[in-house]
Amino acid sequence: MQFKDGTPLYSFEIQREGGEDVLYINYMGADFVPSISDYPEVMEKTVDALIENPNVSRVVFVQQKNYNYDFEKTSLLLELAHLYVYLTKQEKILSPGKLITRSSENLFSQRYNAIFSFLLLLKKDPIAAYNELRKTIIELKVILDREDKAYSSDQINYLNLLERTFNLVKNTKIIQLALPFISDYQRGSREIYQKIFRPETIPNFTFTRLTLNLPDNSEIVDQYKIVGENYDSSVVTILKKKDESKFIYHLSPPENLLSEEHNLLLNLARSVLIEHQPKAEEFTDIERVRQVFFNISRDLLQDLSQSKNIKLNYSDLNKLATILVRHTIGFGLIEILLQDKKIQDIVLNAPIPMTNIFLRHQDYDECSTNILPSQEDVDSWAAKFRMISGRPLDEANPILDTQLEIGNLRARIAIIQRPLSPDGLAYAIRRHREEPWTLPLFVKNKMLNPFAAGLLSFLIDGARTLLIAGTRSSGKTSLLGSLMLEIIPKFRIIVIEDSLELPVESLRKLKYDILRMKVRSALLKTTTEVSADDGIRTSLRLGDSCLIIGEVRSVEAKALYEAMRVGALANVVAGTIHGASPYGVFDRVVNDLEVPATSFKATDIIGVCNPIKSPDGMHSWRRFVQLTEVRKHWKSDPEEEKGFVNLLSYNVEKDELEPSDDLINGESEVIKDIAMNVRGWAGKWDVVYDNILLRAKIKKEIVDLAERTGNDNILEAGFNTLSNHMFHKISDEIREEIGLPLGERVFPEWQKWLNQEIKKTKI
């Protein structure tokens, strides 16, 4: 938050945020950076404010940067405030009845002043108050012992009061935390407080909290940079605590490392831009509106820097403008997380302001982070996603599935809210790769082996109907996207999705003839969007095309199987579905989605992706574990009637896909069916198998060459498409020459082209 101009220094107010009361104290205009650990007066003012507001769970000092003390630190001060109130209001230790008896009225003033000084010290320096009180008790006992006579009742009462008070102070959490260091304590030193009270620093132009200090008792495991645009880079530190299974993902973004002058400029600029938020219809073109705001931000920052006599060079100007866009019309630190290519999923659990962001990391699996978004950010993001998607998010529709595209950054967004999420908004964000996954990339990452890649490429060219099955986060959609790149670009592709995840834009840039259709989510109750089943039926009226379904979820399954029956032997039909095995897919399609069992026979191939775990359960790897053909002879149950025949199975000990005897011996009905429609292949299993091996050899050669040369660009979609084109071109030339595109002739020619292409790239 920001206090209005003219708000008195040290004044405070309470705001309700995300289910907690937050105490904001104004330090704008102060000639020092407010700090509980450094200044006893700041600690005292904070405790005084908490005495008046005992239900606060967080304290924020507002200046050019905001300094946030979380619940744990605030609770230490709240305990002091409660103790102060108890001693003064309930125990009434300043009253004559507590301090003296009638026989010692002359001691009242002395004792009153001593206790009064102790109470003042308790609020600003409780460690000093603890030490002073202990010292007073010891001295009093020494004096009384020296007099060598029985204590009077007055002396006993006063000593008991001091000891009761001392025990109350000693048992506070702040003193318990300080005890290991208290032997070296010197009066007036704030060194111990610096160990206890370390605030999260928040720039005043944003609301998200970030713990900048590395956690105690943690070991640095890894560190790397995230390079953004316009000189905008962040540092990621991966840490491990001894007694915690999760790694800690510690982010240091550029906005938290700015100078006070740059913070001032951003704070002023944000106040101006916040009044000119884009309209809902403008959010349909995110790239354009962000570019417009970037230009406005840059001009505004330049004007403000001149008026405030602050020097800004070109790189600083662009960096500040980028940060400003991110924290006005953008998605704050979520955008920086999405820039990290090693992040796969980002999770914001409700209540978000009280729960650190969690994420799944490519190398370190599940990680907690040092990021705590505010309720303002959470609500703002939800509003923007509503505008981007054009879909509702309210009590009647508490679920929103949409996507985010910022430049090359792509992510699927799932949001839930009340009443489904009783604690408020929650987000699950799936980060997509900037460029599509390819089969060579999957081979490099060991999700599948070259033979599996060659076989999948063969099946795509063979115009089969495929379902890619798997559990959540198993890589289904990524694999489907890589298979789309195996379609010869001369064929038209129609893609049907309810949440735009497949790499359609990337394929468009590669000159694919592709049409995307966005249909209604199965979870929506009210919307103007067309249903998925109507979308599939419409696709059949749009001409001869390959049909790709983002995910088979609901009633559209019946329409999909209509498309499969129509599309069989013409063009590939493929989609993803949740299921851990071929029978699991059958069970879901037939029993859950109510597709007739006979219609399920339109499925030719089921591929299964599943995560493989380590024995300790701490690690997992995505693997393609099964490729199964669906035969057509069965009547009611393909499992019992041997309608499922594995072509590839995963050997967990070898971490390798292995071909089945049915495949090796040429007994695959699907592959024989493909061969029947190719001139020169019918009845010639050796020639067909040779073509599968040829494709596998090409995929392997690309991966091997990338490893030898360090040129990973040849694994990407652009080169993959070019390589596939040359494979088909050379195959066609060899076919015209000798009648069949045999591997022994095609591969050397393709390899010759590859080497020439690599030389050209180096030049």
Short mmCIF file of C-alpha atoms in Angstrom, two decimals, residues 434-604:
data_model
loop_
_atom_site.label_atom_id
_atom_site.label_comp_id
_atom_site.label_asym_id
_atom_site.label_seq_id
_atom_site.Cartn_x
_atom_site.Cartn_y
_atom_site.Cartn_z
CA GLU A 434 9.18 -21.68 -25.74
CA GLU A 435 9.71 -23.90 -28.79
CA PRO A 436 7.81 -27.15 -29.35
CA TRP A 437 9.22 -30.42 -28.13
CA THR A 438 10.55 -32.63 -30.91
CA LEU A 439 11.20 -36.35 -31.07
CA PRO A 440 15.00 -35.77 -31.09
CA LEU A 441 14.64 -33.64 -27.95
CA PHE A 442 12.69 -36.43 -26.28
CA VAL A 443 15.39 -38.92 -27.31
CA LYS A 444 18.06 -36.66 -25.81
CA ASN A 445 16.07 -36.42 -22.56
CA LYS A 446 15.50 -40.19 -22.53
CA MET A 447 11.73 -39.95 -22.55
CA LEU A 448 11.88 -42.35 -25.47
CA ASN A 449 14.61 -44.02 -27.52
CA PRO A 450 15.43 -43.58 -31.23
CA PHE A 451 13.53 -46.73 -32.24
CA ALA A 452 10.35 -45.47 -30.55
CA ALA A 453 10.82 -42.10 -32.26
CA GLY A 454 11.19 -43.81 -35.63
CA LEU A 455 8.12 -45.97 -35.06
CA LEU A 456 5.97 -42.98 -33.99
CA SER A 457 7.11 -41.05 -37.07
CA PHE A 458 6.17 -44.05 -39.23
CA LEU A 459 2.69 -44.27 -37.65
CA ILE A 460 2.04 -40.57 -38.19
CA ASP A 461 2.95 -40.87 -41.89
CA GLY A 462 0.75 -43.96 -41.97
CA ALA A 463 -2.31 -41.81 -41.08
CA ARG A 464 -3.26 -43.80 -38.00
CA THR A 465 -5.60 -42.87 -35.16
CA LEU A 466 -3.59 -42.40 -31.97
CA LEU A 467 -4.37 -41.62 -28.36
CA ILE A 468 -1.51 -40.47 -26.14
CA ALA A 469 -2.43 -41.48 -22.60
CA GLY A 470 -0.84 -40.84 -19.24
CA THR A 471 -1.22 -39.42 -15.79
CA ARG A 472 -1.10 -35.72 -14.97
CA SER A 473 2.23 -34.03 -15.80
CA SER A 474 3.43 -37.08 -17.69
CA GLY A 475 4.25 -35.21 -20.91
CA LYS A 476 1.18 -36.21 -23.00
CA THR A 477 0.58 -32.82 -24.59
CA SER A 478 4.27 -32.21 -25.24
CA LEU A 479 4.57 -35.57 -26.99
CA LEU A 480 1.45 -34.86 -29.06
CA GLY A 481 3.00 -31.53 -30.08
CA SER A 482 6.17 -33.31 -31.21
CA LEU A 483 4.09 -35.74 -33.29
CA MET A 484 2.40 -32.82 -35.06
CA LEU A 485 5.87 -31.86 -36.34
CA GLU A 486 6.09 -35.30 -37.98
CA ILE A 487 3.10 -34.50 -40.20
CA ILE A 488 4.22 -33.52 -43.70
CA PRO A 489 3.55 -29.74 -43.91
CA LYS A 490 1.62 -30.09 -47.19
CA PHE A 491 -1.24 -31.70 -45.25
CA ARG A 492 -3.75 -29.46 -43.53
CA ILE A 493 -4.06 -29.74 -39.73
CA ILE A 494 -7.08 -28.80 -37.64
CA VAL A 495 -6.42 -28.44 -33.90
CA ILE A 496 -9.27 -28.44 -31.39
CA GLU A 497 -8.55 -27.35 -27.80
CA ASP A 498 -10.41 -25.89 -24.85
CA SER A 499 -7.16 -24.50 -23.41
CA LEU A 500 -4.59 -23.46 -26.01
CA GLU A 501 -1.55 -25.62 -25.21
CA LEU A 502 -0.42 -27.16 -28.47
CA PRO A 503 2.33 -25.29 -30.42
CA VAL A 504 0.09 -23.97 -33.19
CA GLU A 505 1.86 -20.61 -33.55
CA SER A 506 5.23 -22.32 -33.87
CA LEU A 507 3.93 -24.59 -36.61
CA ARG A 508 2.42 -21.58 -38.39
CA LYS A 509 5.84 -19.92 -38.43
CA LEU A 510 7.21 -23.11 -39.97
CA LYS A 511 4.68 -22.73 -42.85
CA TYR A 512 2.32 -25.47 -41.73
CA ASP A 513 -1.24 -25.28 -43.06
CA ILE A 514 -2.91 -25.23 -39.66
CA LEU A 515 -6.23 -24.05 -38.22
CA ARG A 516 -6.91 -23.80 -34.49
CA MET A 517 -10.40 -24.03 -33.01
CA LYS A 518 -11.04 -23.05 -29.40
CA VAL A 519 -14.00 -24.79 -27.81
CA ARG A 520 -15.83 -24.62 -24.51
CA SER A 521 -14.22 -26.15 -21.45
CA ALA A 522 -16.10 -29.15 -20.12
CA LEU A 523 -16.02 -27.51 -16.67
CA LEU A 524 -17.87 -24.36 -17.73
CA LYS A 525 -21.56 -24.00 -17.00
CA THR A 526 -22.29 -20.85 -19.00
CA THR A 527 -20.34 -19.48 -21.96
CA THR A 528 -20.79 -18.31 -25.53
CA GLU A 529 -18.13 -20.75 -26.77
CA VAL A 530 -18.96 -23.71 -29.01
CA SER A 531 -18.92 -27.13 -27.33
CA ALA A 532 -16.05 -29.52 -28.05
CA ASP A 533 -18.30 -32.10 -29.73
CA ASP A 534 -19.77 -29.45 -32.05
CA GLY A 535 -16.22 -28.28 -32.78
CA ILE A 536 -15.16 -31.80 -33.79
CA ARG A 537 -18.22 -32.29 -36.00
CA THR A 538 -17.60 -28.91 -37.61
CA SER A 539 -14.00 -29.91 -38.38
CA LEU A 540 -15.32 -32.71 -40.58
CA ARG A 541 -17.03 -30.10 -42.78
CA LEU A 542 -13.85 -28.06 -43.21
CA GLY A 543 -12.22 -30.29 -45.76
CA ASP A 544 -9.67 -33.09 -45.76
CA SER A 545 -7.42 -32.52 -42.73
CA CYS A 546 -5.40 -34.15 -40.01
CA LEU A 547 -7.34 -33.76 -36.76
CA ILE A 548 -5.58 -33.10 -33.45
CA ILE A 549 -7.58 -32.98 -30.21
CA GLY A 550 -5.88 -31.24 -27.28
CA GLU A 551 -7.47 -33.53 -24.70
CA VAL A 552 -10.40 -35.91 -24.68
CA ARG A 553 -12.27 -34.99 -21.51
CA SER A 554 -16.03 -35.34 -21.82
CA VAL A 555 -18.95 -35.83 -24.21
CA GLU A 556 -16.78 -34.82 -27.18
CA ALA A 557 -15.38 -38.37 -27.07
CA LYS A 558 -18.37 -39.63 -29.08
CA ALA A 559 -17.78 -36.97 -31.74
CA LEU A 560 -14.08 -37.81 -31.76
CA TYR A 561 -14.78 -41.44 -32.53
CA GLU A 562 -17.06 -40.34 -35.34
CA ALA A 563 -14.07 -38.38 -36.67
CA MET A 564 -11.78 -41.38 -36.19
CA ARG A 565 -14.08 -43.62 -38.20
CA VAL A 566 -14.36 -41.03 -40.94
CA GLY A 567 -10.66 -40.14 -40.81
CA ALA A 568 -9.26 -43.67 -40.76
CA LEU A 569 -7.04 -44.44 -43.76
CA ALA A 570 -7.20 -40.79 -44.87
CA ASN A 571 -5.34 -38.61 -42.37
CA VAL A 572 -3.95 -38.93 -38.90
CA VAL A 573 -6.35 -38.35 -36.00
CA ALA A 574 -4.66 -37.92 -32.62
CA GLY A 575 -5.37 -36.64 -29.15
CA THR A 576 -4.48 -36.99 -25.49
CA ILE A 577 -6.45 -38.63 -22.70
CA HIS A 578 -5.93 -39.39 -19.04
CA GLY A 579 -5.17 -43.04 -18.42
CA ALA A 580 -2.30 -45.09 -17.06
CA SER A 581 -2.64 -48.08 -19.42
CA PRO A 582 -4.41 -49.13 -22.63
CA TYR A 583 -7.17 -50.80 -20.62
CA GLY A 584 -7.41 -47.68 -18.46
CA VAL A 585 -8.04 -45.71 -21.66
CA PHE A 586 -10.66 -48.23 -22.80
CA ASP A 587 -12.37 -48.09 -19.42
CA ARG A 588 -12.44 -44.30 -19.45
CA VAL A 589 -13.67 -44.00 -23.03
CA VAL A 590 -16.32 -46.72 -22.86
CA ASN A 591 -17.51 -46.61 -19.25
CA ASP A 592 -16.89 -42.99 -18.23
CA LEU A 593 -17.41 -41.18 -21.55
CA GLU A 594 -20.04 -43.65 -22.82
CA VAL A 595 -18.54 -44.35 -26.24
CA PRO A 596 -19.79 -47.74 -27.56
CA ALA A 597 -17.18 -50.48 -27.26
CA THR A 598 -17.40 -51.17 -31.00
CA SER A 599 -16.60 -47.51 -31.71
CA PHE A 600 -13.46 -47.78 -29.56
CA LYS A 601 -12.06 -50.08 -32.25
CA ALA A 602 -11.49 -46.95 -34.34
CA THR A 603 -8.43 -46.43 -32.12
CA ASP A 604 -5.39 -47.88 -33.84
#
